[in-house]
Coordinates of C-alpha atoms in Angstrom, one line a residue:
X252 CA -45.9 69.0 -111.0
X253 CA -45.1 67.1 -107.8
X254 CA -47.4 64.1 -107.4
X255 CA -48.9 63.3 -104.0
X256 CA -47.8 60.0 -102.8
X257 CA -50.7 57.9 -101.6
X258 CA -50.4 56.2 -98.3
X259 CA -49.9 52.4 -98.7
X260 CA -52.8 50.4 -97.3
X261 CA -52.2 48.5 -94.1
X262 CA -51.4 44.8 -94.4
X263 CA -53.9 42.4 -92.8
X264 CA -51.6 41.9 -89.9
X265 CA -51.1 45.7 -89.4
X266 CA -54.8 46.3 -89.7
X267 CA -55.5 43.6 -87.0
X268 CA -52.9 45.2 -84.7
X269 CA -54.4 48.6 -85.2
X270 CA -57.9 47.3 -84.5
X271 CA -56.6 45.6 -81.3
X272 CA -54.9 48.8 -80.2
X273 CA -58.2 50.8 -80.7
X274 CA -60.1 48.2 -78.7
X275 CA -57.5 48.3 -75.9
X276 CA -57.8 52.1 -75.7
X277 CA -61.6 51.9 -75.6
X278 CA -61.7 49.4 -72.7
X279 CA -58.9 51.1 -70.8
X280 CA -60.6 54.6 -70.9
X281 CA -63.8 53.0 -69.7
X282 CA -61.9 51.4 -66.9
X283 CA -60.2 54.7 -66.0
X284 CA -63.6 56.4 -65.8
X285 CA -65.2 53.7 -63.7
X286 CA -62.4 53.0 -61.3
X287 CA -60.2 56.0 -61.3
X288 CA -56.6 56.5 -62.4
X289 CA -55.0 55.1 -59.3
X290 CA -56.9 51.8 -59.3
X291 CA -56.3 51.3 -63.0
X292 CA -53.1 49.3 -62.9
X293 CA -51.8 47.6 -66.1
X294 CA -52.6 44.3 -64.6
X295 CA -56.2 45.3 -63.9
X296 CA -56.7 46.7 -67.4
X297 CA -55.2 43.6 -68.9
X298 CA -57.7 41.4 -66.9
X299 CA -60.5 43.7 -68.1
X300 CA -59.4 43.3 -71.7
X301 CA -59.1 39.6 -71.4
X302 CA -55.4 39.3 -72.4
X303 CA -52.1 39.0 -70.8
X304 CA -50.2 41.9 -69.2
X305 CA -47.3 41.2 -71.7
X306 CA -49.7 41.7 -74.6
X307 CA -50.8 45.0 -73.2
X308 CA -47.2 46.1 -72.6
X309 CA -46.4 45.3 -76.3
X310 CA -48.9 48.1 -77.2
X311 CA -48.3 50.6 -74.4
X312 CA -45.1 50.9 -72.3
X313 CA -47.0 52.4 -69.3
X314 CA -50.3 53.3 -67.8
X315 CA -49.5 57.0 -68.5
X316 CA -48.9 56.2 -72.2
X317 CA -52.2 54.3 -72.4
X318 CA -54.1 57.2 -70.8
X319 CA -52.4 59.7 -73.2
X320 CA -53.4 57.5 -76.2
X321 CA -57.0 57.5 -75.0
X322 CA -57.0 61.3 -74.6
X323 CA -55.4 61.8 -78.0
X324 CA -57.9 59.6 -79.7
X325 CA -60.9 61.5 -78.2
X326 CA -59.5 65.0 -78.6
X327 CA -58.2 64.6 -82.1
X328 CA -61.7 63.6 -83.3
X329 CA -63.0 66.6 -81.4
X330 CA -60.5 69.0 -83.0
X331 CA -61.3 67.8 -86.5
X332 CA -65.0 68.5 -85.9
X333 CA -64.2 72.0 -84.6
X334 CA -62.0 72.8 -87.7
X335 CA -65.1 72.2 -89.8
X336 CA -67.0 74.9 -87.8
X337 CA -64.3 77.5 -88.2
X338 CA -64.8 78.7 -91.8
X339 CA -61.9 80.8 -92.9
X340 CA -63.9 82.2 -95.8
X341 CA -67.1 82.9 -93.9
X342 CA -68.3 85.4 -91.4
X343 CA -65.9 85.5 -88.4
X344 CA -68.6 86.0 -85.8
X345 CA -70.9 83.3 -87.1
X346 CA -68.0 80.8 -87.3
X347 CA -67.0 81.6 -83.7
X348 CA -70.6 81.2 -82.6
X349 CA -70.8 77.8 -84.3
X350 CA -67.5 76.9 -82.6
X351 CA -68.7 78.0 -79.2
X352 CA -71.9 76.0 -79.5
X353 CA -70.1 72.9 -80.7
X354 CA -67.4 73.2 -78.0
X355 CA -70.0 73.5 -75.2
X356 CA -72.0 70.6 -76.5
X357 CA -68.9 68.4 -76.4
X358 CA -67.6 69.4 -73.0
X359 CA -71.0 69.0 -71.4
X360 CA -71.4 65.5 -72.8
X361 CA -71.6 62.9 -70.0
X362 CA -68.3 61.2 -70.9
X363 CA -66.5 64.5 -71.1
X364 CA -67.7 65.6 -67.7
X365 CA -66.7 62.2 -66.2
X366 CA -63.2 62.5 -67.7
X367 CA -62.8 66.1 -66.4
X368 CA -63.9 65.0 -63.0
X369 CA -61.5 62.1 -63.0
X370 CA -58.6 64.4 -63.9
X371 CA -59.5 67.0 -61.3
X372 CA -59.8 64.4 -58.6
X373 CA -56.5 62.6 -59.4
X374 CA -54.1 65.2 -60.7
X375 CA -53.0 66.2 -57.2
X376 CA -51.5 62.7 -56.7
X377 CA -50.7 62.1 -60.3
X378 CA -49.7 65.4 -61.9
X379 CA -48.8 63.6 -65.1
X380 CA -52.5 63.1 -65.9
X381 CA -53.1 66.8 -65.4
X382 CA -50.3 67.6 -67.8
X383 CA -51.6 65.1 -70.4
X384 CA -55.1 66.4 -70.2
X385 CA -54.1 70.0 -70.5
X386 CA -51.9 69.4 -73.5
X387 CA -54.3 67.1 -75.3
X388 CA -57.6 68.9 -74.5
X389 CA -57.8 72.7 -73.6
X390 CA -54.3 73.6 -74.9
X391 CA -54.7 71.8 -78.2
X392 CA -58.1 73.3 -78.8
X393 CA -56.8 76.7 -78.0
X394 CA -54.1 76.3 -80.7
X395 CA -56.7 75.4 -83.3
X396 CA -58.8 78.4 -82.4
X397 CA -55.8 80.7 -82.2
X398 CA -54.9 79.9 -85.8
X399 CA -58.4 80.9 -86.9
X400 CA -58.4 84.1 -84.8
X401 CA -55.0 85.1 -86.1
X402 CA -56.2 84.8 -89.7
X403 CA -59.3 86.8 -89.0
X404 CA -57.3 89.5 -87.2
X405 CA -54.8 89.7 -90.1
X406 CA -57.7 90.2 -92.5
X407 CA -59.3 92.9 -90.4
X408 CA -62.4 90.8 -89.6
X409 CA -61.6 91.0 -85.9
X410 CA -59.8 93.7 -83.9
X411 CA -56.0 93.0 -83.8
X412 CA -54.7 91.4 -80.6
X413 CA -52.9 88.4 -79.2
X414 CA -54.7 85.4 -80.8
X415 CA -53.5 83.0 -78.1
X416 CA -54.9 85.1 -75.3
X417 CA -58.2 85.6 -77.3
X418 CA -58.5 81.8 -77.8
X419 CA -58.0 81.2 -74.1
X420 CA -60.6 83.8 -73.3
X421 CA -63.2 82.1 -75.5
X422 CA -62.5 78.7 -74.0
X423 CA -62.7 79.9 -70.4
X424 CA -66.0 81.8 -71.1
X425 CA -67.4 78.7 -72.8
X426 CA -66.8 76.6 -69.6
X427 CA -68.1 79.2 -67.2
X428 CA -71.8 78.3 -67.5
X429 CA -73.4 74.9 -67.9
X430 CA -70.1 73.1 -67.8
X431 CA -69.1 74.5 -64.5
X432 CA -72.6 73.7 -63.0
X433 CA -72.4 70.2 -64.2
X434 CA -68.9 69.7 -62.9
X435 CA -70.1 70.8 -59.4
X436 CA -73.2 68.5 -59.6
X437 CA -75.6 71.5 -59.7
X438 CA -77.3 70.2 -62.8
X439 CA -77.3 66.8 -64.6
X440 CA -77.5 67.9 -68.2
X441 CA -77.4 70.9 -70.4
X442 CA -80.4 71.5 -72.7
X443 CA -79.9 72.8 -76.3
X444 CA -81.4 76.2 -75.1
X445 CA -78.9 76.4 -72.2
X446 CA -76.0 75.6 -74.5
X447 CA -77.1 78.2 -77.0
X448 CA -77.4 80.8 -74.2
X449 CA -73.9 80.1 -73.0
X450 CA -72.6 80.5 -76.6
X451 CA -74.5 83.8 -77.0
X452 CA -73.0 85.1 -73.7
X453 CA -69.5 84.1 -74.8
X454 CA -69.9 85.8 -78.1
X455 CA -71.4 89.0 -76.7
X456 CA -68.5 89.4 -74.3
X457 CA -65.9 88.5 -76.9
X458 CA -67.2 90.8 -79.6
X459 CA -67.3 93.7 -77.3
X460 CA -63.5 93.4 -77.2
X461 CA -62.7 92.1 -80.6
X462 CA -65.2 93.6 -83.0
X463 CA -63.3 95.2 -85.9
X464 CA -62.9 99.0 -85.7
X465 CA -65.2 100.7 -88.3
X466 CA -63.2 102.2 -91.2

């Protein structure tokens, strides 16, 4: 039997460097949200962190790379939580309902709304942040969801179709209610009841198209 090789623990120096990197990302993302992408120069971020620009550059070669690292950290944690909601052995509709509710709760959180507004406001001048956001947030989430949908379609628990298109459909529907109103400043927060109602509407629409055909 092939033995799984355990990952060697980080040395004290490596651990300190990793902790420093995480701290830089946290401060930088807060700076991006407060001041915008354009105003967030590497020099300004270094001053906010309290270190030299050279030190910052030793961790990240550019502002774009720093922004991408911040998005990757936030969205990877989000994707891991979503994976726990998509039970491949459970009921497909219930798993998807849990996914929709968790997804809407996350994207309507204040920090998520602030980040989305930042990207929408600045991507015209800085298309790279639009690309980074799309790949790390909606596109990556859709890939996770599409894998689950593909499995359910193959087992006959959902009507067969294109899982990538179905995943995109769910994501778009989830963002058409409370999230859209918050983005436009029409409401300040989404209550649990509002989030549940959005999830219910998404699932009602989705299941009309993808409920399995009775045998």
